[in-house]
Every structure is written in C-alpha cells, then in structure tokens.
Short mmCIF file of C-alpha atoms and ligand atoms in Angstrom, two decimals:
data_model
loop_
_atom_site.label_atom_id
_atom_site.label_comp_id
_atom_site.label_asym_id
_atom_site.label_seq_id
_atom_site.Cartn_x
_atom_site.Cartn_y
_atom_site.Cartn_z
CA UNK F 1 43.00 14.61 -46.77
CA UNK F 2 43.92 11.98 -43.99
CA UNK F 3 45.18 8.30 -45.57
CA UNK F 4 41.66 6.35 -45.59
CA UNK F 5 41.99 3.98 -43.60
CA UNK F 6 40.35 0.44 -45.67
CA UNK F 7 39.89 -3.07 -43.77
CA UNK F 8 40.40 -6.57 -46.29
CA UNK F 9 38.06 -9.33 -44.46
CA UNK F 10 39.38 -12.50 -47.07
CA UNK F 11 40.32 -15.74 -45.61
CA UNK F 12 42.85 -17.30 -48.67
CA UNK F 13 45.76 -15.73 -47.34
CA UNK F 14 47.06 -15.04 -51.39
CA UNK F 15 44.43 -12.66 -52.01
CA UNK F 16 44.64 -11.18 -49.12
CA UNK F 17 48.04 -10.57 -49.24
CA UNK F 18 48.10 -9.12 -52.88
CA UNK F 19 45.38 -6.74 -52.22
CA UNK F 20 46.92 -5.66 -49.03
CA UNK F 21 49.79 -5.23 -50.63
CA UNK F 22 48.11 -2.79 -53.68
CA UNK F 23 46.52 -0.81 -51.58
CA UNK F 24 49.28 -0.26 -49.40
CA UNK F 25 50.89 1.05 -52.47
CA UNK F 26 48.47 3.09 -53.38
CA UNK F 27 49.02 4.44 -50.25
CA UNK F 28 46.00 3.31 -47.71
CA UNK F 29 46.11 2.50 -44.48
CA UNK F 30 45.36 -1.60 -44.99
CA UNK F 31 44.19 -3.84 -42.13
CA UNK F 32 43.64 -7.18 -43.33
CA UNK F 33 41.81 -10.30 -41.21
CA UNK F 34 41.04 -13.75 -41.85
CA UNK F 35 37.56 -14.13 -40.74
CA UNK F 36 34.11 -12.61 -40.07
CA UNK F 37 34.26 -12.19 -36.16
CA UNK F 38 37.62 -10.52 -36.21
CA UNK F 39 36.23 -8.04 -38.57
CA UNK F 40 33.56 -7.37 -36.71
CA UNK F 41 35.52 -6.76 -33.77
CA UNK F 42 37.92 -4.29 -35.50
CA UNK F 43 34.84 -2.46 -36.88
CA UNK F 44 33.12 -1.98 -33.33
CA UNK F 45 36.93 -0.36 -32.33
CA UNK F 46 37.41 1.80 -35.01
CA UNK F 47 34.98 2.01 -38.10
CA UNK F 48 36.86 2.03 -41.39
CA UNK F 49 36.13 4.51 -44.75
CA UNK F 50 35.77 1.18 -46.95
CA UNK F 51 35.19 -2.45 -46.39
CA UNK F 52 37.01 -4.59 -48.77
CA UNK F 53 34.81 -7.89 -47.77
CA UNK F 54 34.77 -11.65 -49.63
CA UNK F 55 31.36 -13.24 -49.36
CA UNK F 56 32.49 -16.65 -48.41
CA UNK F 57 34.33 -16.19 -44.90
CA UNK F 58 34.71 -18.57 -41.72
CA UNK F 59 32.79 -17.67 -38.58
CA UNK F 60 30.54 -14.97 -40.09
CA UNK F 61 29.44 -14.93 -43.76
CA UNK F 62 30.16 -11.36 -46.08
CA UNK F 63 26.32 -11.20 -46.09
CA UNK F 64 26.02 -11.50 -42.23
CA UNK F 65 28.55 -8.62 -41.95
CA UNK F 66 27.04 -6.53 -44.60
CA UNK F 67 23.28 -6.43 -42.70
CA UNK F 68 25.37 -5.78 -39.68
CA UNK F 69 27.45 -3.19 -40.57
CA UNK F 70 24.60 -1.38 -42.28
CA UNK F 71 22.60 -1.26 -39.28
CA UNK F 72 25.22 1.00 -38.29
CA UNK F 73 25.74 3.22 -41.38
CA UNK F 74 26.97 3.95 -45.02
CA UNK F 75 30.67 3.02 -44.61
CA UNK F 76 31.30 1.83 -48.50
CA UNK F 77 31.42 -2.04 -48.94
CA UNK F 78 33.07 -3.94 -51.65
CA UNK F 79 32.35 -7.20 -52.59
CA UNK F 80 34.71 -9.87 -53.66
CA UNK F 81 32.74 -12.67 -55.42
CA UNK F 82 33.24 -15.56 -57.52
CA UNK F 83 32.66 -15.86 -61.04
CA UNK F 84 30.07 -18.41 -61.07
CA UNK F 85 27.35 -16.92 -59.23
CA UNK F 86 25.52 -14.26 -60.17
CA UNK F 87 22.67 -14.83 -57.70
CA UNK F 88 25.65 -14.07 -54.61
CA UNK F 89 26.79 -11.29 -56.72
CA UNK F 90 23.19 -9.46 -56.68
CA UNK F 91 22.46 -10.40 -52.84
CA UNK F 92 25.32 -8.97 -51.78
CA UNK F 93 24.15 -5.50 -54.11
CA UNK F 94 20.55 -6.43 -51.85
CA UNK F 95 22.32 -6.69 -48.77
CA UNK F 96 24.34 -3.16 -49.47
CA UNK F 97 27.37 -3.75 -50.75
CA UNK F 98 27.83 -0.43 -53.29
CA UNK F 99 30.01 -2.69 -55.62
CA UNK F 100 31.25 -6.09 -56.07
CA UNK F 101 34.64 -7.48 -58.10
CA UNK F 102 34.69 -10.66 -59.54
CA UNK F 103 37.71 -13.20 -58.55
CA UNK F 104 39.83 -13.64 -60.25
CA UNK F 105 40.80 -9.99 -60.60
CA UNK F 106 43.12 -7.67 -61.48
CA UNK F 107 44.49 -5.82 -58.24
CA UNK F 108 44.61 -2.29 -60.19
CA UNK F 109 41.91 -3.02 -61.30
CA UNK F 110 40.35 -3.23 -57.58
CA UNK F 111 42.32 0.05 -56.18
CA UNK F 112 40.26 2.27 -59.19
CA UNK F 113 37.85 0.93 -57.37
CA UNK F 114 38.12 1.79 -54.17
CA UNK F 115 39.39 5.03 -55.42
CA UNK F 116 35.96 5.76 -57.07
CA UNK F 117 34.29 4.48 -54.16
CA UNK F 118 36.02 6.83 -51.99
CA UNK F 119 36.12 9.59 -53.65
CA UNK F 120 32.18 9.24 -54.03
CA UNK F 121 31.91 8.72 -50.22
CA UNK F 122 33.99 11.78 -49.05
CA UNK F 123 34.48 14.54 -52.40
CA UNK F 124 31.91 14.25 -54.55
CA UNK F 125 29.58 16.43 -51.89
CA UNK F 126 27.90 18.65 -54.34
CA UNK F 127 29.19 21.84 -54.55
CA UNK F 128 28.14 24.77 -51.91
CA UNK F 129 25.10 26.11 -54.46
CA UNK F 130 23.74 23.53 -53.72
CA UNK F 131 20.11 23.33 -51.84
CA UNK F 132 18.19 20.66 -50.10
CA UNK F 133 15.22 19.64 -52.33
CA UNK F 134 11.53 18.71 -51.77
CA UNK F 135 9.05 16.50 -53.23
CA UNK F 136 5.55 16.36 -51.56
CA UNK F 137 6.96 14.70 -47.99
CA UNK F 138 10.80 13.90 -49.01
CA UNK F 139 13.26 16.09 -48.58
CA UNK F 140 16.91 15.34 -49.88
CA UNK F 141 19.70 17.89 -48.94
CA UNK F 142 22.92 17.49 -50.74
CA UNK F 143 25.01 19.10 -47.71
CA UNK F 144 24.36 16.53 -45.03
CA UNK F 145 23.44 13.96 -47.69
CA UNK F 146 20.30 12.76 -45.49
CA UNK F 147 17.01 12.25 -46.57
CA UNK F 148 13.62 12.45 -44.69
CA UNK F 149 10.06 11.85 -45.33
CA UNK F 150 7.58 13.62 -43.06
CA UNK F 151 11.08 14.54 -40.83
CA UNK F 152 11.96 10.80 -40.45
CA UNK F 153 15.81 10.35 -41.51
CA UNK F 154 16.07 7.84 -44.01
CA UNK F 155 19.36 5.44 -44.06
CA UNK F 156 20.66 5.75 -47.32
CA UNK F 157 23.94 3.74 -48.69
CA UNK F 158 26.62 6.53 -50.72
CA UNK F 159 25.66 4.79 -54.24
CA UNK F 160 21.65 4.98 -53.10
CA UNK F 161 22.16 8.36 -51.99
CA UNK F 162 23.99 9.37 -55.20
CA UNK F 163 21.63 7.64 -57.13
CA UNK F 164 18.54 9.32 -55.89
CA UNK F 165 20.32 12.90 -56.13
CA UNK F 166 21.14 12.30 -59.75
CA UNK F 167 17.62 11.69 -60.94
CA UNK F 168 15.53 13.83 -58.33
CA UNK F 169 18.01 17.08 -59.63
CA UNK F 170 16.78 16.07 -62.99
CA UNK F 171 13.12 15.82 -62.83
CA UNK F 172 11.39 13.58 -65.39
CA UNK F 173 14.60 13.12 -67.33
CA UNK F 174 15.19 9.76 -68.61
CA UNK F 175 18.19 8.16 -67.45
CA UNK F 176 19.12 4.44 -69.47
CA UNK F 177 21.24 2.47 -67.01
CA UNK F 178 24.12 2.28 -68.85
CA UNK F 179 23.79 6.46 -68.16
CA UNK F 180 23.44 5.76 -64.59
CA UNK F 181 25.91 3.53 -63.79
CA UNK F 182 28.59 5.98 -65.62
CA UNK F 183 27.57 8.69 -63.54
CA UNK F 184 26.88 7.20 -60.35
CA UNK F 185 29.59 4.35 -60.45
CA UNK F 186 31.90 5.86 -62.73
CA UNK F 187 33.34 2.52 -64.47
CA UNK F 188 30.99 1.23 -66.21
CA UNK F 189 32.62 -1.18 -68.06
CA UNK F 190 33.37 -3.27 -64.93
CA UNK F 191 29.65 -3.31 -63.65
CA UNK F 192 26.85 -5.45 -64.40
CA UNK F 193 24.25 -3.01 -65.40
CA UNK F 194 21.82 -4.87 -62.59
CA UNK F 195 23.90 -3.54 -60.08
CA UNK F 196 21.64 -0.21 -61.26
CA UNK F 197 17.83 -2.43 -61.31
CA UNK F 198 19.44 -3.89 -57.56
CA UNK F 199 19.58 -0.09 -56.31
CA UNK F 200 16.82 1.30 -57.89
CA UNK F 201 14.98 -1.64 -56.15
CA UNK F 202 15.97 -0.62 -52.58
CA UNK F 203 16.02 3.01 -53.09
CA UNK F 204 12.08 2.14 -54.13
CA UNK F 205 11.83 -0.25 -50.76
CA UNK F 206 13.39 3.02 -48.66
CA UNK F 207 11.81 6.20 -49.85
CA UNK F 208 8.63 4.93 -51.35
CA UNK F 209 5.24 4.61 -49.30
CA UNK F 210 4.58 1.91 -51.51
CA UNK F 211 7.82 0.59 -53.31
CA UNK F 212 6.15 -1.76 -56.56
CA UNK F 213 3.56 1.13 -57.22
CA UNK F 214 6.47 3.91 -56.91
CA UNK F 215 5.33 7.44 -56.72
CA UNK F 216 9.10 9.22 -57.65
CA UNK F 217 11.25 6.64 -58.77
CA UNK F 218 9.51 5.57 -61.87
CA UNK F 219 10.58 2.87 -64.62
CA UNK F 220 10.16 3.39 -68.20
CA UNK F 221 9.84 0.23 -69.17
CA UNK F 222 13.03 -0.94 -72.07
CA UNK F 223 14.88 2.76 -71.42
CA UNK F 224 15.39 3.55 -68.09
CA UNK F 225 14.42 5.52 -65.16
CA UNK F 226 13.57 8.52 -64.15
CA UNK F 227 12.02 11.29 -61.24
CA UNK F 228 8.34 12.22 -60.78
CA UNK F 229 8.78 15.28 -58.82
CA1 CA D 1 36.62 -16.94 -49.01
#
C-alpha cells in the first residue's frame, strides 16, 4: 500500500505544525496550508486520500470547502472544531465531514483517527463473497461501493456508504447507535453518538423517495435503527 497522501488546511500555525508533524511520523505524506483557497487549489492538482480541515479558516470557510469538495467525491474529511459549539460540530457532519475532533486534542489521538478513517476508505471493501444487493429500486454493491436507484448512481460519503451496508446486510435488525457508531466508526468513545442521527439523516435525504416518511431506513423510536428490505 502506497503512503496516503493527507492535506492539513489549519491557519494557527501551532496546530498545524504538531499535526503535521504526527502524521509525518506516523508515516503520511503531510501537506499542510494556511487557508481555504490554497487548499482548494492543491485539491484541483492532486486530490488527497483524507482532508484534515479546521472549520474556521481565512479566505474560504471548512464548510465552503466541504460542499465543494463533495461535489467532487467521497475523499474522507475530518473536522477540527472547537469545544464550544456543538451546532458547528453537527453542520460540518451535514455538510460531509465523516468525523470531527474537538480542539484541544490529543495528536495520537487524531492519527487513530485518520487511521480508522483510512482504513475504512481503502480496506475495509467487503470481502470477494460478497454480492451487490437489491431492495425494490436500490441496488447497493459492496465491490464498487456505488449505489443506484432505478440505475441512477447515488453519491454516497465512505461513513454513509458503510452505514447503509451495515444495516441493509442485516435486514430488520435493530441496530442502537452506540452499536453503529462502533461498527461503522470504530471509536466510539471519541464520537458524539449524533454524529450517527446526522448520517442516518442524509443517508434518508439521498436514497429515500421521500426522506421524513422513510421506506428502508427506519427509526425505532428510543433503540435505534434498522432496514426494511
Ligand atoms: Ca482556524
């Protein structure tokens, strides 16, 4: 496996430097810039396997880059935010960031991050036995990790796709949250358990014909969720 190759967008040059610095060691190839349109501009030359991005940047906001980047594909994107605001925290989940960490943090902490992320994003392809499934118009296949609905590809994020493969393989099992984000995310001690309702929400707003009377992704109402095939 090729070094991934993981682009830092913070502007407070400490931060920057001591994540750079981690993830170097962890051995990734780090680019680091101070501000949204240099980001951008580095993206359009070469796009990266993970976005390390702070919300609150010069020039272009982490939000503005997020919707942009997205237009363009899955590449994982995580968030640095501040403490104090949740509401930031859960836009940027909106937006499609796959996860956020909360400054101040611990920078091991943020590389077994970025290592779950990644490994999510490029290994965790289900194994070869694996087949494409259909519900009714949807079709999910686990090889190419694309979904369509009546043919039309739908653009999933790696934590939505992950997410919808984990309940639709286990048809009208309940899954809790606290279930979901240990399999999907992997550290759940980290995550805010409505990092799970923020996904479910825009996996509803992508695959459902109409996403607040949901067909497949269902809510059980104080457990959790689950698949009606
Ligand atoms: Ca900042």
């Amino acid at each position: 496996m090729s070094e991934a190759y993981v682009l830092v967008v913070e502007d407070e040059p400490s931060i920057a430097e001591v994540v750079s610095l981690y993830l170097r060691r962890a051995r990734y190839n780090v680019q680091v810039v101070f501000d949204g349109r240099a980001a951008l501009e580095l993206i359009e030359r070469r796009m990266p396997d993970l976005i390390i991005l702070d919300l609150m940047l010069p020039k272009l906001d982490g939000y503005e880059i997020t919707r942009l980047v997205r237009a363009q594909g899955d590449v994982p994107i995580i968030m640095l935010t501040s403490r104090r605001s949740e509401t930031d925290r859960i836009a940027g989940l909106e937006m499609g960031a796959d996860d956020y960490v909360v400054k101040p943090f611990s920078p091991q902490e943020l590389v077994s991050r970025v290592r779950a992320v990644l490994r999510r994003a490029r290994g965790s392809a289900p194994g070869v036995e694996e087949r494409p499934l259909e519900f009714g118009a949807m079709r999910i296949d686990p090889q190419t990790r694309l979904v369509d609905i009546h043919g039309d590809e739908i653009q999933l994020t790696v934590k939505e796709f992950d997410l919808l493969w984990l309940l639709a393989r286990h048809p009208r099992q309940v899954f809790t949250r606290q279930q979901l984000l240990e399999k999907v995310w992997g550290l759940s001690d980290y995550i805010d358990p409505s990092t799970v309702t923020v996904h479910i929400r825009r996996l509803r707003e992508k695959v459902e014909a109409d996403p607040s009377n949901p067909a497949h992704i269902q809510t059980l109402w104080g457990v959790g969720y689950k698949f009606e095939p």
